[in-house]
Amino acid sequence: MKPIVAPIVAIDGPAAAGKGTLARRLAATLGLPYLDTGLLYRAVGVRVLEANGDPSEPATAEAAALSLQPRDLDRSDLRGPGADAAAASVASIPGVRIALLAFQRDFGARDGAVLDGRDIGTVIFPDAAAKLFVTAGLSERARRRWLELRAKGTGADIATVEEDIRQRDAKDAARAAAPLKAAADAFLLDTSAMDADTAYQAALTFVRSRIDTG
Ligand code: CDP
């Protein structure tokens, strides 16, 4: 019943829902590698911007995705409003998603992994051992992202942060290619009224019920 070989834990959900914090902690506890797949789209978007290209132009974005190097994920400029918007633009281009598919599947193939994103449980690993769809209300997600930005010293106004998130979610959910949506067999975790610890405990209990972690 419970797979023990190379388990995949898929964590999807809208922007700023706390997927990254949760996924990183689950990966550490379970002894699994962790991949923040948003970084792939962010790195492609930033590469296009850097070359003065248009992130919504398919040929340009696909070329950037095909030439992506693992070290691009370590760049320090992958977060912020410009990178957010560029990521969401390249992410709606089917050729970009195809170019990034093998990297994501290879990442989890050998030892299993925890991956977070928008389509991990629906497209990248439809057979994942455990799938979670993590969400929270828009204003709560905006508040969390605003606190994060403030801690980094980035001056951002909370209404602007909320509007950026709202637009990006709408774009992610409306696109034809791998739209943001919960897999039919995902565990829905609404963290609106939960702190990070409570969300982690709920997620861990679910994941342990699906995979045998020894
Ligand atoms: O951290 P945050 O939740 O704001 O975003 P992210 O997970 O870093 O993703 C940035 C953008 O990349 C999203 O708005 C999506 O457009 C895109 N993305 C995607 O399409 N598929 C994924 N698996 C991950 C991210």
XYZ file of C-alpha atoms and ligand atoms in Angstrom:
239
model
C 0.000 0.000 0.000
C 2.557 2.565 1.096
C 5.384 3.027 -1.424
C 8.802 3.271 0.203
C 10.938 3.632 -2.889
C 11.634 7.165 -4.135
C 8.376 8.734 -2.952
C 7.201 11.927 -4.623
C 5.432 14.519 -2.515
C 3.664 17.056 -4.738
C 2.724 20.405 -3.239
C 0.691 22.785 -5.372
C -1.225 25.942 -4.691
C -1.572 29.639 -5.490
C 1.050 32.332 -4.967
C 2.374 33.033 -1.477
C 0.388 30.242 0.161
C 3.423 29.090 2.144
C 4.205 26.108 -0.099
C 7.942 26.722 -0.039
C 8.282 26.894 3.744
C 6.151 23.804 4.118
C 7.835 21.828 1.345
C 11.349 22.582 2.599
C 10.469 21.462 6.107
C 8.748 18.284 4.947
C 11.736 17.441 2.748
C 14.137 17.887 5.674
C 12.023 15.688 7.956
C 11.518 12.981 5.334
C 15.128 13.072 4.138
C 14.063 13.858 0.567
C 15.554 16.319 -1.942
C 13.501 19.499 -2.409
C 12.798 21.423 -5.616
C 11.069 24.801 -5.752
C 9.814 24.542 -9.343
C 8.779 28.209 -9.361
C 12.490 28.985 -9.568
C 12.650 27.342 -12.999
C 9.995 29.668 -14.418
C 11.499 32.619 -12.576
C 14.960 31.881 -14.000
C 13.571 31.590 -17.537
C 11.662 34.860 -17.138
C 14.674 36.705 -15.756
C 16.927 35.416 -18.552
C 14.478 36.789 -21.114
C 14.280 40.164 -19.336
C 18.054 40.301 -19.110
C 18.320 39.919 -22.899
C 15.737 42.723 -23.275
C 13.262 40.178 -24.616
C 9.515 39.888 -24.128
C 8.599 37.081 -21.661
C 5.268 36.539 -23.410
C 6.947 35.855 -26.766
C 6.985 32.041 -27.231
C 10.157 31.613 -29.356
C 12.260 33.802 -27.050
C 10.962 32.186 -23.858
C 11.354 28.641 -25.233
C 14.951 29.331 -26.239
C 15.668 30.611 -22.718
C 14.034 27.506 -21.202
C 15.998 25.132 -23.435
C 19.298 26.728 -22.467
C 18.559 26.930 -18.733
C 21.440 25.768 -16.543
C 21.117 24.474 -12.965
C 23.252 27.402 -11.747
C 20.580 29.831 -13.035
C 18.427 28.686 -10.120
C 20.960 30.127 -7.678
C 20.647 33.689 -8.959
C 19.789 36.244 -6.305
C 17.416 38.248 -8.520
C 14.670 35.654 -8.993
C 12.204 37.278 -6.592
C 10.446 40.601 -6.782
C 7.634 42.066 -8.875
C 9.533 42.012 -12.213
C 10.581 38.378 -11.848
C 7.083 37.404 -10.571
C 5.389 38.789 -13.669
C 8.007 37.453 -16.095
C 7.692 33.980 -14.523
C 3.920 33.966 -14.912
C 4.255 35.068 -18.555
C 6.750 32.399 -19.604
C 4.814 29.810 -17.579
C 1.767 30.164 -19.817
C 3.771 29.147 -22.920
C 3.359 25.403 -23.634
C 6.858 25.039 -25.157
C 8.435 26.438 -21.996
C 6.565 23.954 -19.831
C 7.604 21.071 -22.093
C 11.239 22.214 -21.963
C 11.162 22.177 -18.140
C 9.322 18.880 -17.743
C 12.281 16.504 -18.004
C 14.327 18.477 -15.468
C 11.529 18.183 -12.905
C 10.897 14.482 -13.546
C 14.613 13.658 -13.479
C 14.984 15.513 -10.198
C 12.614 13.138 -8.431
C 13.372 9.973 -10.356
C 16.206 8.501 -8.316
C 15.670 9.278 -4.659
C 12.152 10.701 -4.655
C 11.555 14.356 -3.819
C 9.301 17.016 -2.457
C 8.422 19.483 -5.223
C 6.278 22.571 -4.995
C 4.601 24.414 -7.833
C 1.314 24.682 -9.687
C 1.071 21.447 -11.708
C 3.195 18.929 -9.831
C 0.302 16.670 -8.846
C -1.635 17.185 -12.084
C 1.036 17.075 -14.828
C 4.605 16.508 -13.645
C 3.966 13.633 -11.221
C 0.339 12.547 -11.624
C 1.254 9.341 -9.750
C 2.860 11.122 -6.783
C 2.543 9.183 -3.535
C 1.197 12.224 -1.684
C -0.372 15.358 -3.143
C -1.253 18.487 -1.237
C -3.002 21.607 -2.452
C -2.036 24.385 -0.089
C -3.973 27.595 -0.065
C -5.049 30.559 2.066
C -7.308 33.543 1.498
C -6.008 36.279 -0.784
C -5.603 38.938 1.895
C -3.767 36.521 4.203
C -1.400 35.486 1.397
C -0.795 39.132 0.565
C -0.029 39.837 4.212
C 2.498 36.968 4.354
C 4.230 38.036 1.116
C 4.285 41.654 2.305
C 5.947 40.614 5.591
C 8.518 38.592 3.618
C 9.299 41.544 1.355
C 9.494 43.890 4.312
C 11.914 41.572 6.115
C 14.136 41.729 3.027
C 14.042 45.503 3.168
C 11.954 45.806 -0.006
C 9.505 48.648 0.436
C 6.179 47.370 -0.884
C 2.682 48.555 -0.273
C 0.318 45.768 0.824
C -2.458 46.735 -1.613
C -0.015 46.488 -4.540
C 1.273 43.120 -3.299
C -2.307 41.839 -3.053
C -3.162 43.056 -6.557
C -0.003 41.458 -8.036
C -0.859 38.122 -6.417
C -4.480 38.338 -7.540
C -3.471 38.966 -11.146
C -0.832 36.239 -11.182
C -3.251 33.658 -9.721
C -5.891 34.616 -12.288
C -3.345 34.172 -15.075
C -2.048 30.861 -13.645
C -5.578 29.474 -13.256
C -6.861 30.659 -16.654
C -4.007 29.475 -18.873
C -4.601 26.504 -21.153
C -1.250 24.822 -20.422
C -1.160 23.113 -17.026
C -3.401 25.578 -15.190
C -3.244 26.002 -11.445
C -5.749 23.557 -9.985
C -5.937 20.928 -7.301
C -5.481 17.320 -8.410
C -8.633 15.290 -7.800
C -6.769 13.216 -5.198
C -4.973 16.091 -3.441
C -5.315 16.786 0.268
C -6.649 20.340 0.535
C -4.880 22.355 3.193
C -6.351 25.803 3.786
C -3.834 27.554 5.997
C -5.758 30.853 6.327
C -6.170 30.379 10.065
C -3.052 28.264 10.691
C 0.435 29.268 11.662
C 3.349 27.607 9.841
C 3.791 24.941 12.558
C 0.155 23.897 12.524
C 0.178 23.686 8.719
C 3.371 21.606 8.835
C 1.918 19.147 11.380
C -1.260 18.694 9.331
C 0.747 18.174 6.140
C 3.165 15.744 7.774
C 0.347 13.646 9.213
C -1.184 13.387 5.744
C 2.110 12.587 4.004
C 2.988 9.930 6.571
C -0.388 8.325 5.951
C 0.592 7.996 2.279
C 4.243 7.027 2.408
C 6.164 4.760 4.682
C 9.031 6.844 5.982
C 10.449 4.114 8.154
O 6.529 32.000 -4.572
P 5.253 32.204 -5.353
O 4.156 31.320 -4.857
O 4.854 33.630 -5.450
O 5.557 31.812 -6.877
P 6.441 30.628 -7.466
O 5.991 29.322 -6.924
O 7.878 30.969 -7.355
O 6.004 30.672 -9.022
C 6.201 31.802 -9.829
C 5.344 31.655 -11.081
O 5.851 30.562 -11.851
C 3.875 31.325 -10.840
O 3.053 32.467 -10.730
C 3.506 30.500 -12.070
O 3.125 31.319 -13.136
C 4.800 29.823 -12.441
N 4.867 28.406 -12.028
C 4.223 27.467 -12.809
O 3.544 27.825 -13.761
N 4.347 26.140 -12.529
C 5.065 25.733 -11.474
N 5.184 24.419 -11.251
C 5.706 26.666 -10.644
C 5.572 28.014 -10.938
